[in-house]
CSV table of C-alpha atoms and ligand atoms in Angstrom, one decimal:
chain,number,residue,atom,x,y,z
A,1,MET,CA,174.4,135.4,25.3
A,2,LYS,CA,178.3,133.2,24.8
A,3,ILE,CA,179.8,134.4,28.2
A,4,LEU,CA,183.4,133.0,27.5
A,5,VAL,CA,185.4,133.5,31.4
A,6,ILE,CA,189.2,133.7,31.9
A,7,GLY,CA,190.4,131.8,35.3
A,8,GLY,CA,190.3,129.4,37.1
A,9,GLY,CA,189.3,130.1,40.3
A,10,GLY,CA,187.6,130.1,43.9
A,11,ARG,CA,186.6,133.4,42.2
A,12,GLU,CA,185.4,132.3,38.9
A,13,HIS,CA,183.3,129.9,40.2
A,14,ALA,CA,182.2,132.8,42.7
A,15,ILE,CA,181.5,134.6,38.6
A,16,ILE,CA,180.3,132.0,36.9
A,17,THR,CA,177.4,131.4,39.4
A,18,SER,CA,176.6,135.0,39.5
A,19,LEU,CA,176.4,134.8,35.8
A,20,THR,CA,174.3,131.9,35.2
A,21,LYS,CA,171.5,133.4,37.5
A,22,SER,CA,171.6,135.7,34.6
A,23,PRO,CA,168.5,135.2,32.5
A,24,LYS,CA,170.5,136.6,29.4
A,25,ALA,CA,173.6,134.2,30.0
A,26,GLU,CA,172.6,130.9,27.6
A,27,LYS,CA,176.6,128.9,27.2
A,28,ILE,CA,179.5,130.3,29.2
A,29,PHE,CA,182.8,128.5,28.9
A,30,CYS,CA,185.5,128.8,30.8
A,31,ALA,CA,189.0,129.4,30.3
A,32,PRO,CA,191.2,127.0,32.1
A,33,GLY,CA,188.3,126.9,34.9
A,34,ASN,CA,188.3,123.7,37.0
A,35,ALA,CA,186.6,120.7,38.2
A,36,GLY,CA,183.4,122.1,40.1
A,37,ILE,CA,183.4,125.2,37.3
A,38,ALA,CA,183.5,122.7,35.0
A,39,GLY,CA,179.7,121.2,36.5
A,40,ILE,CA,178.3,125.1,35.3
A,41,ALA,CA,179.9,125.9,31.9
A,42,GLU,CA,182.6,124.4,29.6
A,43,CYS,CA,185.9,124.1,30.4
A,44,HIS,CA,188.9,124.4,27.9
A,45,PRO,CA,192.0,124.0,29.8
A,46,ILE,CA,194.1,126.8,27.5
A,47,ASP,CA,196.9,129.4,30.9
A,48,VAL,CA,195.5,132.4,31.1
A,49,MET,CA,198.7,133.2,30.3
A,50,ASP,CA,198.2,131.9,27.3
A,51,PHE,CA,197.7,134.8,25.3
A,52,ASN,CA,197.3,133.4,21.7
A,53,GLY,CA,196.3,130.3,23.4
A,54,ILE,CA,193.0,132.3,23.8
A,55,THR,CA,192.1,134.9,20.8
A,56,LYS,CA,192.1,131.0,19.4
A,57,LEU,CA,189.4,130.0,21.4
A,58,ALA,CA,187.6,133.4,21.1
A,59,ASN,CA,187.4,133.0,17.2
A,60,GLU,CA,186.5,129.2,17.5
A,61,LEU,CA,183.5,130.3,20.2
A,62,ASN,CA,182.8,133.5,19.7
A,63,PRO,CA,181.6,134.5,22.7
A,64,ASP,CA,179.0,138.0,23.3
A,65,LEU,CA,181.1,138.8,26.4
A,66,ILE,CA,184.7,137.8,27.8
A,67,ILE,CA,184.9,137.8,31.2
A,68,ILE,CA,188.6,137.8,32.6
A,69,GLY,CA,189.6,137.0,36.4
A,70,PRO,CA,193.2,137.4,37.4
A,71,ASP,CA,196.0,140.2,37.6
A,72,ASP,CA,198.6,138.5,35.8
A,73,PRO,CA,196.7,138.5,32.6
A,74,LEU,CA,194.7,141.9,33.0
A,75,VAL,CA,198.3,143.9,34.5
A,76,GLY,CA,200.0,141.8,30.8
A,77,GLY,CA,197.4,143.1,28.4
A,78,LEU,CA,195.4,140.4,27.7
A,79,SER,CA,192.0,142.5,27.7
A,80,ASP,CA,193.4,145.2,24.8
A,81,VAL,CA,194.5,141.8,22.4
A,82,LEU,CA,190.8,141.1,23.3
A,83,SER,CA,189.0,144.3,22.8
A,84,LYS,CA,191.9,144.7,19.3
A,85,GLU,CA,189.7,141.2,17.8
A,86,GLY,CA,186.4,142.9,18.6
A,87,TYR,CA,185.3,140.8,21.0
A,88,ARG,CA,183.6,143.2,23.7
A,89,VAL,CA,185.8,142.6,27.5
A,90,PHE,CA,184.8,143.1,30.8
A,91,GLY,CA,188.5,143.8,32.5
A,92,PRO,CA,190.8,147.0,32.0
A,93,SER,CA,193.1,147.6,29.5
A,94,GLN,CA,197.2,147.2,30.5
A,95,ARG,CA,197.3,150.8,30.7
A,96,ALA,CA,194.6,150.9,33.7
A,97,ALA,CA,195.7,147.6,35.0
A,98,ILE,CA,199.0,149.3,36.3
A,99,LEU,CA,197.0,150.7,39.0
A,100,GLU,CA,197.4,146.8,40.5
A,101,GLY,CA,200.3,146.2,38.4
A,102,SER,CA,203.0,148.1,39.4
A,103,LYS,CA,203.1,149.4,43.1
A,104,SER,CA,205.0,153.1,42.8
A,105,PHE,CA,202.3,153.8,39.6
A,106,ALA,CA,199.3,153.6,41.8
A,107,LYS,CA,201.3,155.4,45.3
A,108,ASP,CA,202.7,158.3,42.8
A,109,LEU,CA,198.4,158.3,41.6
A,110,MET,CA,197.1,159.0,45.1
A,111,LYS,CA,200.7,161.6,46.3
A,112,LYS,CA,200.0,164.4,43.1
A,113,TYR,CA,196.3,163.5,43.7
A,114,ASN,CA,195.5,163.5,47.2
A,115,ILE,CA,194.9,160.4,48.1
A,116,PRO,CA,195.2,158.8,51.1
A,117,THR,CA,198.3,156.4,51.1
A,118,ALA,CA,201.3,155.6,53.4
A,119,ALA,CA,204.2,157.8,53.4
A,120,TYR,CA,206.3,156.1,51.0
A,121,GLU,CA,210.1,156.8,48.5
A,122,THR,CA,210.3,154.3,45.3
A,123,PHE,CA,214.2,153.5,44.9
A,124,ASP,CA,215.9,150.9,41.6
A,125,ASP,CA,218.6,151.7,43.2
A,126,PRO,CA,220.1,148.6,46.0
A,127,GLU,CA,222.7,151.1,47.7
A,128,LYS,CA,220.1,154.1,47.5
A,129,ALA,CA,217.5,152.4,49.7
A,130,TYR,CA,219.9,150.5,51.9
A,131,GLN,CA,221.2,154.4,52.6
A,132,TYR,CA,217.2,155.0,53.3
A,133,LEU,CA,217.2,153.3,55.8
A,134,ILE,CA,220.0,154.8,58.3
A,135,THR,CA,217.3,157.1,59.0
A,136,ALA,CA,214.4,155.2,59.0
A,137,ASP,CA,212.0,154.2,61.7
A,138,PHE,CA,211.0,151.0,62.4
A,139,PRO,CA,208.6,149.0,61.7
A,140,ILE,CA,208.6,149.8,58.3
A,141,VAL,CA,207.5,148.2,55.0
A,142,LEU,CA,209.4,147.3,52.4
A,143,LYS,CA,207.4,146.3,48.3
A,144,ALA,CA,208.5,144.5,45.3
A,145,ASP,CA,207.4,147.2,42.7
A,146,GLY,CA,204.8,144.2,40.4
A,147,LEU,CA,203.0,141.7,41.1
A,148,ALA,CA,204.7,138.8,43.1
A,149,LEU,CA,201.1,136.3,43.8
A,150,GLY,CA,200.5,139.0,47.7
A,151,LYS,CA,204.3,138.0,48.6
A,152,GLY,CA,206.4,141.0,47.0
A,153,VAL,CA,205.9,142.7,50.9
A,154,LEU,CA,208.1,142.8,53.6
A,155,ILE,CA,207.2,144.1,57.2
A,156,CYS,CA,210.9,144.5,58.7
A,157,ASN,CA,211.2,145.9,62.2
A,158,ASP,CA,215.1,146.7,62.2
A,159,LEU,CA,217.3,147.8,60.1
A,160,ASN,CA,219.1,144.5,60.0
A,161,GLU,CA,216.0,143.2,58.4
A,162,ALA,CA,215.1,145.4,56.5
A,163,ASN,CA,218.8,145.5,54.5
A,164,ALA,CA,217.4,142.0,54.0
A,165,ALA,CA,214.7,142.4,52.4
A,166,VAL,CA,216.5,145.0,50.6
A,167,LYS,CA,218.8,142.5,49.4
A,168,GLU,CA,216.1,139.9,48.7
A,169,ILE,CA,214.1,141.9,47.0
A,170,MET,CA,216.8,144.2,44.8
A,171,LEU,CA,219.6,141.4,44.3
A,172,ASP,CA,218.3,138.1,44.9
A,173,LYS,CA,214.6,138.9,43.3
A,174,LYS,CA,213.7,136.4,45.4
A,175,PHE,CA,210.4,137.8,43.2
A,176,GLY,CA,211.6,137.8,39.7
A,177,ALA,CA,211.5,141.1,38.1
A,178,ALA,CA,208.3,142.8,40.4
A,179,GLY,CA,211.9,143.7,42.7
A,180,ASN,CA,213.6,145.9,40.0
A,181,ARG,CA,211.8,148.3,42.3
A,182,LEU,CA,211.6,148.7,45.7
A,183,VAL,CA,209.3,150.9,47.7
A,184,ILE,CA,209.9,151.7,51.0
A,185,GLU,CA,206.5,153.1,52.8
A,186,GLU,CA,205.6,154.4,56.4
A,187,PHE,CA,204.2,151.2,58.2
A,188,MET,CA,200.4,151.9,59.0
A,189,THR,CA,197.9,149.8,62.2
A,190,GLY,CA,194.7,148.9,62.0
A,191,LYS,CA,191.6,147.0,60.7
A,192,GLU,CA,191.8,146.6,56.8
A,193,VAL,CA,188.6,146.3,54.9
A,194,SER,CA,188.8,145.1,50.9
A,195,VAL,CA,186.0,147.3,48.8
A,196,LEU,CA,185.4,146.2,45.6
A,197,SER,CA,183.8,148.5,42.9
A,198,PHE,CA,182.4,148.6,39.7
A,199,VAL,CA,184.0,150.7,37.3
A,200,ASP,CA,182.8,152.4,33.5
A,201,GLY,CA,185.8,155.0,33.0
A,202,ASN,CA,183.6,157.5,34.4
A,203,THR,CA,181.3,156.6,38.0
A,204,ILE,CA,182.3,153.8,40.4
A,205,LYS,CA,179.8,152.2,42.3
A,206,ILE,CA,180.8,150.6,46.2
A,207,MET,CA,180.3,147.3,46.8
A,208,ALA,CA,179.2,145.7,50.2
A,209,SER,CA,183.0,146.1,52.1
A,210,ALA,CA,184.9,142.6,53.2
A,211,GLN,CA,187.3,141.6,55.3
A,212,ASP,CA,190.6,138.7,53.8
A,213,HIS,CA,192.6,136.8,56.4
A,214,LYS,CA,195.7,136.8,54.9
A,215,ARG,CA,197.9,135.0,57.6
A,216,ALA,CA,197.9,131.4,57.0
A,217,GLY,CA,198.1,130.5,60.3
A,218,ASP,CA,195.4,131.1,63.6
A,219,GLY,CA,195.5,134.4,65.5
A,220,ASP,CA,197.1,136.3,62.2
A,221,THR,CA,200.0,133.8,62.3
A,222,GLY,CA,201.7,132.6,59.9
A,223,LEU,CA,203.0,133.4,55.9
A,224,ASN,CA,200.9,135.1,53.4
A,225,THR,CA,198.8,133.2,52.1
A,226,GLY,CA,196.3,134.6,48.7
A,227,GLY,CA,193.6,134.7,51.4
A,228,MET,CA,192.6,132.2,53.9
A,229,GLY,CA,188.5,133.2,53.9
A,230,THR,CA,186.9,136.0,54.1
A,231,PHE,CA,183.6,137.1,55.6
A,232,SER,CA,181.5,140.1,54.4
A,233,PRO,CA,180.0,143.3,55.3
A,234,SER,CA,183.7,143.8,57.7
A,235,PRO,CA,181.9,145.5,61.2
A,236,PHE,CA,184.4,147.9,60.7
A,237,TYR,CA,183.5,149.4,58.0
A,238,THR,CA,180.5,152.1,58.9
A,239,ALA,CA,178.7,154.9,57.8
A,240,GLU,CA,181.3,157.1,58.8
A,241,VAL,CA,184.1,155.7,57.1
A,242,ASP,CA,181.9,154.6,53.5
A,243,GLU,CA,181.3,158.6,53.9
A,244,PHE,CA,185.4,159.1,54.2
A,245,CYS,CA,186.3,156.7,51.2
A,246,ARG,CA,183.8,158.4,48.9
A,247,GLN,CA,184.9,161.7,49.9
A,248,ASN,CA,188.0,160.9,49.9
A,249,ILE,CA,189.4,157.5,48.3
A,250,TYR,CA,187.3,155.7,45.6
A,251,GLN,CA,185.6,158.9,43.1
A,252,ALA,CA,189.0,160.6,43.1
A,253,THR,CA,190.5,157.4,41.9
A,254,VAL,CA,188.8,156.8,39.0
A,255,ASP,CA,189.5,160.3,38.4
A,256,ALA,CA,193.1,159.8,38.4
A,257,MET,CA,193.0,157.3,36.2
A,258,ARG,CA,191.3,159.6,33.6
A,259,LYS,CA,192.9,162.6,34.1
A,260,GLU,CA,196.3,160.3,33.0
A,261,ASN,CA,194.6,159.0,30.2
A,262,ARG,CA,194.1,155.3,31.8
A,263,GLU,CA,191.2,155.0,31.1
A,264,PHE,CA,190.1,152.4,34.0
A,265,LYS,CA,186.6,149.9,33.1
A,266,GLY,CA,186.4,146.7,35.1
A,267,ILE,CA,186.4,146.0,39.2
A,268,ILE,CA,188.4,148.3,41.0
A,269,PHE,CA,189.4,146.6,44.6
A,270,PHE,CA,190.9,148.9,47.6
A,271,GLY,CA,192.8,146.9,50.1
A,272,LEU,CA,192.0,150.2,53.1
A,273,MET,CA,193.5,150.3,56.3
A,274,LEU,CA,191.4,151.9,58.9
A,275,THR,CA,193.9,153.8,61.0
A,276,GLU,CA,194.2,156.5,63.0
A,277,LYS,CA,194.2,159.4,61.1
A,278,GLY,CA,191.1,157.9,59.8
A,279,PRO,CA,190.9,155.6,56.4
A,280,ARG,CA,194.1,154.6,54.0
A,281,VAL,CA,193.9,153.1,50.8
A,282,LEU,CA,197.4,149.9,51.7
A,283,GLU,CA,196.8,148.9,48.0
A,284,TYR,CA,194.4,149.1,44.7
A,285,ASN,CA,193.9,145.9,42.6
A,286,ALA,CA,192.6,145.9,39.6
A,287,ARG,CA,190.7,142.3,39.8
A,288,PHE,CA,187.7,141.1,41.7
A,289,GLY,CA,190.0,139.2,45.3
A,290,ASP,CA,189.9,135.9,45.7
A,291,PRO,CA,187.9,134.5,48.4
A,292,GLU,CA,186.5,137.8,48.7
A,293,ALA,CA,184.2,137.4,45.5
A,294,GLN,CA,183.0,134.7,46.7
A,295,VAL,CA,181.2,136.3,50.2
A,296,VAL,CA,179.6,139.5,48.6
A,297,LEU,CA,179.4,138.1,44.5
A,298,VAL,CA,176.7,136.2,47.3
A,299,ARG,CA,175.3,138.9,48.3
A,300,MET,CA,174.4,140.5,45.3
A,301,GLU,CA,170.6,141.1,44.5
A,302,ASN,CA,171.4,142.8,40.7
A,303,ASP,CA,171.3,140.7,37.5
A,304,LEU,CA,175.7,140.6,36.8
A,305,ILE,CA,175.8,140.6,33.1
A,306,GLU,CA,173.4,143.3,33.5
A,307,VAL,CA,176.0,144.8,35.3
A,308,ILE,CA,179.1,144.1,33.6
A,309,GLU,CA,177.8,146.0,30.5
A,310,ALA,CA,176.9,148.6,31.9
A,311,CYS,CA,180.5,149.3,32.8
A,312,ILE,CA,181.3,148.3,29.6
A,313,ASP,CA,178.6,151.0,27.6
A,314,GLY,CA,180.3,153.4,30.0
A,315,ARG,CA,176.5,154.2,31.4
A,316,LEU,CA,176.9,152.9,34.8
A,317,PHE,CA,175.6,155.6,36.1
A,318,GLU,CA,171.9,154.0,35.2
A,319,ILE,CA,172.3,150.9,37.8
A,320,ASP,CA,171.4,150.6,41.2
A,321,LEU,CA,173.8,147.9,43.4
A,322,LYS,CA,172.0,146.5,45.4
A,323,PHE,CA,173.6,143.3,47.7
A,324,ASN,CA,171.2,141.5,50.6
A,325,ASP,CA,171.4,143.0,53.9
A,326,ASN,CA,172.9,140.0,55.2
A,327,ALA,CA,176.4,138.4,55.9
A,328,ALA,CA,178.3,135.5,54.5
A,329,VAL,CA,181.9,134.2,55.0
A,330,CYS,CA,183.9,132.0,53.4
A,331,VAL,CA,186.5,129.7,55.3
A,332,VAL,CA,189.0,128.2,52.7
A,333,LEU,CA,189.6,124.4,52.7
A,334,ALA,CA,193.2,124.1,52.1
A,335,SER,CA,196.0,121.8,51.7
A,336,GLN,CA,198.4,121.1,54.2
A,337,GLY,CA,202.4,122.8,53.5
A,338,TYR,CA,200.2,126.3,52.2
A,339,PRO,CA,201.4,128.4,51.0
A,340,LEU,CA,204.8,126.5,50.9
A,341,LYS,CA,205.1,122.9,49.8
A,342,TYR,CA,201.9,121.0,49.0
A,343,GLU,CA,200.4,117.4,47.9
A,344,LYS,CA,198.3,117.9,44.4
A,345,GLY,CA,195.6,115.1,43.1
A,346,LEU,CA,194.3,114.2,46.1
A,347,PRO,CA,190.9,112.8,46.4
A,348,ILE,CA,188.0,114.9,47.1
A,349,SER,CA,184.8,113.2,48.6
A,350,GLY,CA,181.8,114.7,50.5
A,351,LEU,CA,181.2,117.7,47.4
A,352,ASN,CA,176.9,115.9,46.4
A,353,SER,CA,176.6,117.4,49.8
A,354,PHE,CA,176.7,120.9,48.6
A,355,GLU,CA,173.8,120.4,45.5
A,356,ASP,CA,170.8,121.5,45.8
A,357,LYS,CA,171.8,124.2,48.5
A,358,ASN,CA,171.0,127.9,48.0
A,359,ASP,CA,172.1,129.2,51.0
A,360,ILE,CA,176.0,127.0,50.3
A,361,PHE,CA,178.5,127.1,48.7
A,362,CYS,CA,181.4,124.8,47.7
A,363,PHE,CA,183.5,126.7,45.5
A,364,HIS,CA,186.5,125.0,44.3
A,365,ALA,CA,190.1,126.8,44.2
A,366,GLY,CA,192.5,124.1,42.9
A,367,THR,CA,190.3,120.9,42.0
A,368,GLU,CA,191.1,119.3,38.4
A,369,LEU,CA,188.7,115.8,37.5
A,370,LYS,CA,191.0,113.4,36.6
A,371,ASN,CA,189.7,109.9,36.1
A,372,ASP,CA,185.9,110.6,37.4
A,373,THR,CA,187.4,111.8,40.8
A,374,VAL,CA,187.2,115.1,41.9
A,375,VAL,CA,191.4,115.7,42.9
A,376,THR,CA,193.3,118.7,45.4
A,377,ASN,CA,195.0,120.4,42.4
A,378,GLY,CA,197.0,123.6,44.5
A,379,GLY,CA,197.4,125.1,47.7
A,380,ARG,CA,193.7,126.6,48.0
A,381,VAL,CA,191.3,123.6,46.9
A,382,LEU,CA,187.2,124.6,48.4
A,383,GLY,CA,186.0,127.7,49.1
A,384,ILE,CA,183.3,126.7,51.6
A,385,THR,CA,180.9,129.6,51.1
A,386,ALA,CA,177.0,130.7,53.9
A,387,LEU,CA,175.1,133.0,53.6
A,388,GLY,CA,173.3,133.7,56.6
A,389,ASP,CA,171.0,135.7,58.5
A,390,ASN,CA,174.2,137.7,60.6
A,391,LEU,CA,177.7,136.8,60.6
A,392,GLN,CA,177.9,134.3,63.5
A,393,LYS,CA,174.9,132.2,62.0
A,394,ALA,CA,176.4,132.3,58.5
A,395,ARG,CA,179.7,131.8,61.0
A,396,THR,CA,178.3,128.4,61.8
A,397,LYS,CA,176.2,127.4,58.7
A,398,ALA,CA,179.6,127.2,57.0
A,399,TYR,CA,183.0,125.8,59.0
A,400,LEU,CA,179.5,122.9,60.2
A,401,ALA,CA,179.8,122.6,56.4
A,402,THR,CA,183.3,122.9,55.9
A,403,ASP,CA,183.2,119.0,58.3
A,404,LEU,CA,181.3,118.2,55.0
A,405,ILE,CA,184.2,118.0,52.7
A,406,SER,CA,187.1,115.5,52.9
A,407,TYR,CA,191.0,115.3,51.6
A,408,GLU,CA,193.9,113.7,52.7
A,409,ASN,CA,195.9,117.2,54.4
A,410,LYS,CA,193.0,119.4,54.5
A,411,TYR,CA,193.6,122.6,56.6
A,412,LYS,CA,191.9,125.6,57.4
A,413,ARG,CA,192.2,128.2,59.4
A,414,ASN,CA,189.7,128.1,62.5
A,415,ASP,CA,189.0,131.5,63.9
A,416,ILE,CA,187.4,133.2,60.1
A,417,GLY,CA,185.4,135.5,60.3
A,418,GLU,CA,185.8,135.8,64.5
A,419,GLY,CA,185.4,139.9,64.9
A,420,VAL,CA,188.1,142.3,65.4
A,421,TRP,CA,191.2,141.3,63.5
A,422,ILE,CA,193.9,144.0,64.0
A,423,GLN,CA,196.9,144.1,62.7
A,424,LYS,CA,199.4,142.8,63.5
A,425,ARG,CA,203.3,142.6,63.2
A,426,ASP,CA,205.3,140.2,62.0
B,1,AMP,P1,199.4,145.1,49.7
B,1,AMP,O1,199.8,143.8,48.8
B,1,AMP,O2,199.9,145.8,50.2
B,1,AMP,O3,198.3,144.8,49.8
B,1,AMP,O4,200.2,144.4,51.3
B,1,AMP,C1,199.8,142.8,51.7
B,1,AMP,C2,199.7,143.6,53.8
B,1,AMP,O5,200.9,144.1,53.7
B,1,AMP,C3,198.5,144.2,53.6
B,1,AMP,O6,197.1,143.4,53.1
B,1,AMP,C4,198.8,144.5,55.0
B,1,AMP,O7,198.4,143.3,56.2
B,1,AMP,C5,200.0,144.5,54.8
B,1,AMP,N1,200.9,146.3,54.2
B,1,AMP,C6,201.0,147.3,53.2
B,1,AMP,N2,201.0,147.3,52.9
B,1,AMP,C7,201.5,148.8,54.7
B,1,AMP,C8,201.2,148.9,55.8
B,1,AMP,N3,202.3,150.8,54.5
B,1,AMP,N4,201.7,148.9,57.3
B,1,AMP,C9,201.8,147.7,58.0
B,1,AMP,N5,200.7,146.7,56.7
B,1,AMP,C10,200.9,146.7,55.2
B,2,LIG,N1,191.8,138.4,48.7
B,2,LIG,C1,193.6,139.3,48.2
B,2,LIG,C2,192.9,138.9,46.8
B,2,LIG,O1,192.9,138.6,46.1
B,2,LIG,O2,194.5,139.4,46.4
């Protein structure tokens, strides 16, 4: 089987690493890919938002399956474009990807179908938002409606901060058109858990739980990032939490989407907060998380292609998802300055140390091959992921492995997977 994967980050490197283990995979292509992916797939330098370019590439390669990794092309409708060309595509349609693409859509859906989430109001007019805030309780959470690289969420401690945030999002358009609409949400506290799932439109199968560390600095300080590291499983995702979510959240979401005539086929990522009153949905994503995919996929025992094909064909009920009874930790090696300003093009050494290891993976996130040298090409550069019998062992292994890599301005958090991690106020 020939497979084309769209994307070029750590998530796609992890997806392709899993695909290579399947006897069904004959040839794997990737657009645009990165220097690490180039070692296991044929990369084509086409941007994920260049739909014409990707369609042309697909027509040249004629893949049997196309997997779309990132949110932007999914929300933009790439899945529909490629399906119309006759390809078997894994990734939700544009109508379904709105679950991630619009926070107000997701909130309205949860309200309508009684899926537990924070109380909220939606605003198209900044004046109405200012008025609402006068009598609101603080802290409070302001969210740009659309995609904003995980940065469109502002936690405000008082009225001044909230007014400034309304201006930033709705008037200054700091997050572009994503801020045309604003969601103002009740502030919740608790531990956060990421739960990924495969969905075939009707059936949903839950993967092992994971937890992301979103802030740039140790001790959960500094700016929000795409994710500085992950671990799986989350010790906070207890059997009781799982039971609650199965009864109130997972299937309810899939059924709600179907009832809204927005049948969801692909990956649903549930961002959950375990509050005192029980689990609540923070957000939905319509794709694998990055770097959640890196710790979840390495623990999965199933053939990824089989599971994906079952999703596309609507027979996911046949699949028994199995995860190893081990743990994984991913430590992101970033560039100093991320998520703001950072240098690119710095040569990376030590990458060979990871060859022939089956319990330590060096997933490339932002790398590029320049004159036969692998150089940095993004804020998040590599995701060093290790498997172990338990979280502590996986963590020790992952951190030891981070020392094998060197490049100028290398930066990492030192507390990934360090047990309890409580959501703090800004
Ligand atoms: P989101 O993109 O909606 O997941 O938000 C990004 C991050 O903001 C989450 O991972 C939480 O840490 C935080 N956050 C979002 N919504 C809330 C909320 N209602 N209460 C507290 N923290 C929140
Ligand atoms: N790590 C969070 C995300 O992929 O959105």
